[in-house]
GROMACS .gro file of C-alpha atoms in nm:
model
  189
    1UNK     CA    1   0.000   0.000   0.000
    2UNK     CA    2   0.282   0.230   0.073
    3UNK     CA    3   0.402   0.181  -0.276
    4UNK     CA    4   0.064   0.282  -0.414
    5UNK     CA    5   0.055   0.614  -0.222
    6UNK     CA    6   0.406   0.708  -0.327
    7UNK     CA    7   0.319   0.639  -0.690
    8UNK     CA    8   0.008   0.856  -0.660
    9UNK     CA    9   0.207   1.135  -0.497
   10UNK     CA   10   0.465   1.115  -0.777
   11UNK     CA   11   0.188   1.129  -1.038
   12UNK     CA   12   0.032   1.433  -0.866
   13UNK     CA   13   0.368   1.609  -0.856
   14UNK     CA   14   0.430   1.542  -1.226
   15UNK     CA   15   0.078   1.662  -1.312
   16UNK     CA   16   0.131   1.976  -1.104
   17UNK     CA   17   0.459   2.046  -1.284
   18UNK     CA   18   0.288   2.010  -1.623
   19UNK     CA   19   0.015   2.256  -1.518
   20UNK     CA   20   0.275   2.504  -1.398
   21UNK     CA   21   0.465   2.462  -1.724
   22UNK     CA   22   0.142   2.520  -1.918
   23UNK     CA   23   0.070   2.834  -1.713
   24UNK     CA   24   0.421   2.962  -1.776
   25UNK     CA   25   0.370   2.913  -2.150
   26UNK     CA   26   0.036   3.099  -2.143
   27UNK     CA   27   0.186   3.391  -1.949
   28UNK     CA   28   0.488   3.403  -2.179
   29UNK     CA   29   0.261   3.419  -2.485
   30UNK     CA   30   0.048   3.687  -2.317
   31UNK     CA   31   0.363   3.889  -2.247
   32UNK     CA   32   0.471   3.861  -2.611
   33UNK     CA   33   0.129   3.975  -2.735
   34UNK     CA   34   0.128   4.276  -2.500
   35UNK     CA   35   0.486   4.359  -2.601
   36UNK     CA   36   0.386   4.345  -2.969
   37UNK     CA   37   0.094   4.582  -2.912
   38UNK     CA   38   0.313   4.829  -2.723
   39UNK     CA   39   0.573   4.813  -3.001
   40UNK     CA   40   0.311   4.874  -3.271
   41UNK     CA   41   0.171   5.175  -3.082
   42UNK     CA   42   0.521   5.311  -3.028
   43UNK     CA   43   0.601   5.288  -3.398
   44UNK     CA   44   0.274   5.466  -3.483
   45UNK     CA   45   0.344   5.749  -3.239
   46UNK     CA   46   0.700   5.779  -3.371
   47UNK     CA   47   0.578   5.808  -3.730
   48UNK     CA   48   0.320   6.071  -3.630
   49UNK     CA   49   0.581   6.274  -3.447
   50UNK     CA   50   0.814   6.251  -3.749
   51UNK     CA   51   0.537   6.379  -3.979
   52UNK     CA   52   0.453   6.663  -3.737
   53UNK     CA   53   0.820   6.759  -3.715
   54UNK     CA   54   0.841   6.767  -4.096
   55UNK     CA   55   0.534   6.993  -4.117
   56UNK     CA   56   0.672   7.230  -3.852
   57UNK     CA   57   1.007   7.240  -4.030
   58UNK     CA   58   0.837   7.320  -4.360
   59UNK     CA   59   0.629   7.597  -4.202
   60UNK     CA   60   0.949   7.749  -4.059
   61UNK     CA   61   1.114   7.719  -4.399
   62UNK     CA   62   0.822   7.889  -4.575
   63UNK     CA   63   0.828   8.167  -4.316
   64UNK     CA   64   1.201   8.220  -4.366
   65UNK     CA   65   1.170   8.225  -4.746
   66UNK     CA   66   0.879   8.469  -4.746
   67UNK     CA   67   1.051   8.689  -4.487
   68UNK     CA   68   1.375   8.691  -4.685
   69UNK     CA   69   1.195   8.773  -5.009
   70UNK     CA   70   1.001   9.056  -4.846
   71UNK     CA   71   1.318   9.201  -4.697
   72UNK     CA   72   1.534   9.170  -5.008
   73UNK     CA   73   1.289   9.220  -5.296
   74UNK     CA   74   0.966   9.364  -5.157
   75UNK     CA   75   1.091   9.721  -5.184
   76UNK     CA   76   1.130   9.665  -5.559
   77UNK     CA   77   0.783   9.515  -5.600
   78UNK     CA   78   0.948   9.174  -5.657
   79UNK     CA   79   1.042   9.276  -6.010
   80UNK     CA   80   1.282   9.024  -6.165
   81UNK     CA   81   1.247   8.773  -5.882
   82UNK     CA   82   1.300   8.413  -5.998
   83UNK     CA   83   1.386   8.089  -5.824
   84UNK     CA   84   1.744   8.116  -5.952
   85UNK     CA   85   1.777   8.467  -5.806
   86UNK     CA   86   1.627   8.351  -5.474
   87UNK     CA   87   1.865   8.051  -5.457
   88UNK     CA   88   2.164   8.267  -5.551
   89UNK     CA   89   2.083   8.528  -5.287
   90UNK     CA   90   2.020   8.260  -5.024
   91UNK     CA   91   1.655   8.359  -4.976
   92UNK     CA   92   1.588   7.991  -5.040
   93UNK     CA   93   1.810   7.806  -4.791
   94UNK     CA   94   2.127   7.638  -4.918
   95UNK     CA   95   1.995   7.308  -4.780
   96UNK     CA   96   1.715   7.324  -5.037
   97UNK     CA   97   1.922   7.442  -5.334
   98UNK     CA   98   1.996   7.183  -5.601
   99UNK     CA   99   2.347   7.121  -5.734
  100UNK     CA  100   2.318   7.365  -6.026
  101UNK     CA  101   2.233   7.654  -5.795
  102UNK     CA  102   1.926   7.765  -5.990
  103UNK     CA  103   1.654   7.532  -5.861
  104UNK     CA  104   1.542   7.404  -5.521
  105UNK     CA  105   1.370   7.095  -5.382
  106UNK     CA  106   1.150   7.079  -5.072
  107UNK     CA  107   1.147   6.811  -4.803
  108UNK     CA  108   0.872   6.629  -4.996
  109UNK     CA  109   1.098   6.591  -5.303
  110UNK     CA  110   0.897   6.849  -5.494
  111UNK     CA  111   1.010   7.173  -5.653
  112UNK     CA  112   1.027   7.502  -5.467
  113UNK     CA  113   0.966   7.798  -5.695
  114UNK     CA  114   0.969   8.166  -5.605
  115UNK     CA  115   0.872   8.416  -5.875
  116UNK     CA  116   0.746   8.769  -5.933
  117UNK     CA  117   0.365   8.755  -5.938
  118UNK     CA  118   0.307   9.124  -6.015
  119UNK     CA  119   0.139   9.052  -6.349
  120UNK     CA  120  -0.147   8.880  -6.164
  121UNK     CA  121  -0.146   9.093  -5.847
  122UNK     CA  122   0.069   9.409  -5.833
  123UNK     CA  123   0.371   9.403  -5.599
  124UNK     CA  124   0.341   9.037  -5.503
  125UNK     CA  125   0.549   8.722  -5.531
  126UNK     CA  126   0.443   8.359  -5.545
  127UNK     CA  127   0.610   8.078  -5.350
  128UNK     CA  128   0.514   7.729  -5.471
  129UNK     CA  129   0.567   7.396  -5.296
  130UNK     CA  130   0.507   7.089  -5.512
  131UNK     CA  131   0.443   6.730  -5.408
  132UNK     CA  132   0.302   6.806  -5.061
  133UNK     CA  133   0.147   6.485  -4.922
  134UNK     CA  134  -0.228   6.496  -4.867
  135UNK     CA  135  -0.168   6.376  -4.510
  136UNK     CA  136   0.028   6.695  -4.428
  137UNK     CA  137  -0.145   6.947  -4.653
  138UNK     CA  138  -0.407   7.077  -4.407
  139UNK     CA  139  -0.155   7.121  -4.126
  140UNK     CA  140   0.078   7.305  -4.361
  141UNK     CA  141  -0.195   7.539  -4.486
  142UNK     CA  142  -0.317   7.612  -4.133
  143UNK     CA  143   0.034   7.676  -4.006
  144UNK     CA  144   0.143   7.904  -4.290
  145UNK     CA  145  -0.182   8.080  -4.382
  146UNK     CA  146  -0.100   8.398  -4.191
  147UNK     CA  147   0.211   8.447  -4.407
  148UNK     CA  148   0.023   8.476  -4.736
  149UNK     CA  149  -0.233   8.709  -4.887
  150UNK     CA  150  -0.366   8.431  -5.109
  151UNK     CA  151  -0.325   8.050  -5.107
  152UNK     CA  152  -0.415   7.809  -5.384
  153UNK     CA  153  -0.403   7.433  -5.400
  154UNK     CA  154  -0.373   7.335  -5.763
  155UNK     CA  155  -0.589   7.599  -5.931
  156UNK     CA  156  -0.840   7.643  -5.648
  157UNK     CA  157  -0.825   7.939  -5.409
  158UNK     CA  158  -0.849   7.812  -5.053
  159UNK     CA  159  -0.769   8.160  -4.924
  160UNK     CA  160  -0.882   8.431  -5.167
  161UNK     CA  161  -0.674   8.747  -5.197
  162UNK     CA  162  -0.673   8.919  -4.856
  163UNK     CA  163  -0.954   8.688  -4.746
  164UNK     CA  164  -0.986   8.407  -4.495
  165UNK     CA  165  -0.924   8.035  -4.524
  166UNK     CA  166  -1.217   7.830  -4.655
  167UNK     CA  167  -1.176   7.513  -4.446
  168UNK     CA  168  -1.415   7.312  -4.663
  169UNK     CA  169  -1.211   7.391  -4.974
  170UNK     CA  170  -0.886   7.314  -4.790
  171UNK     CA  171  -1.023   6.974  -4.695
  172UNK     CA  172  -1.154   6.901  -5.045
  173UNK     CA  173  -0.837   7.013  -5.223
  174UNK     CA  174  -0.592   6.854  -4.978
  175UNK     CA  175  -0.760   6.518  -5.019
  176UNK     CA  176  -0.808   6.543  -5.397
  177UNK     CA  177  -0.482   6.354  -5.469
  178UNK     CA  178  -0.201   6.172  -5.289
  179UNK     CA  179   0.011   6.487  -5.318
  180UNK     CA  180  -0.070   6.844  -5.416
  181UNK     CA  181   0.096   7.170  -5.514
  182UNK     CA  182   0.045   7.473  -5.290
  183UNK     CA  183   0.100   7.836  -5.395
  184UNK     CA  184   0.147   8.115  -5.141
  185UNK     CA  185   0.105   8.468  -5.280
  186UNK     CA  186   0.248   8.739  -5.057
  187UNK     CA  187   0.325   9.109  -5.075
  188UNK     CA  188   0.550   9.349  -4.891
  189UNK     CA  189   0.360   9.307  -4.563
   0.00000   0.00000   0.00000
């Protein structure tokens, strides 16, 4: 009989160890799942912060370009202003100037152009940013709208000359394609 009890005790101990091993496996898998979720959320937040940083950098860049153009060429009514002149005079930052020194590329791999716009609106210039992603378009417009007298996306005015932003048009135009071109028309002030 003694033998029988010791065998039962050994069987119980082995069964208990298997249950503990099964629990450890379940908790390990649960830990991996939670870790994966945290990692996925972290990557998402990182990508959002990268996009926000790019938008803020672009707004600062637009502000610097417009400010430099107003200071250097506004007194002349922007007559003769071209992208090549703006690159050469460092109104468009060196970091955006292309190798030839007459063109510039923005952080979205699109062209930056800065030209005299006086034929359309006296004493104004037009700064254009091409290839702006739809996902960043609205933020960019909202952040830079106070710098411009008029803003167009494609051929549509989203801020008419000396008017206010039409948020419905901004939304429609920003989402009309994967990337859009934005024009900022500005004057001396």
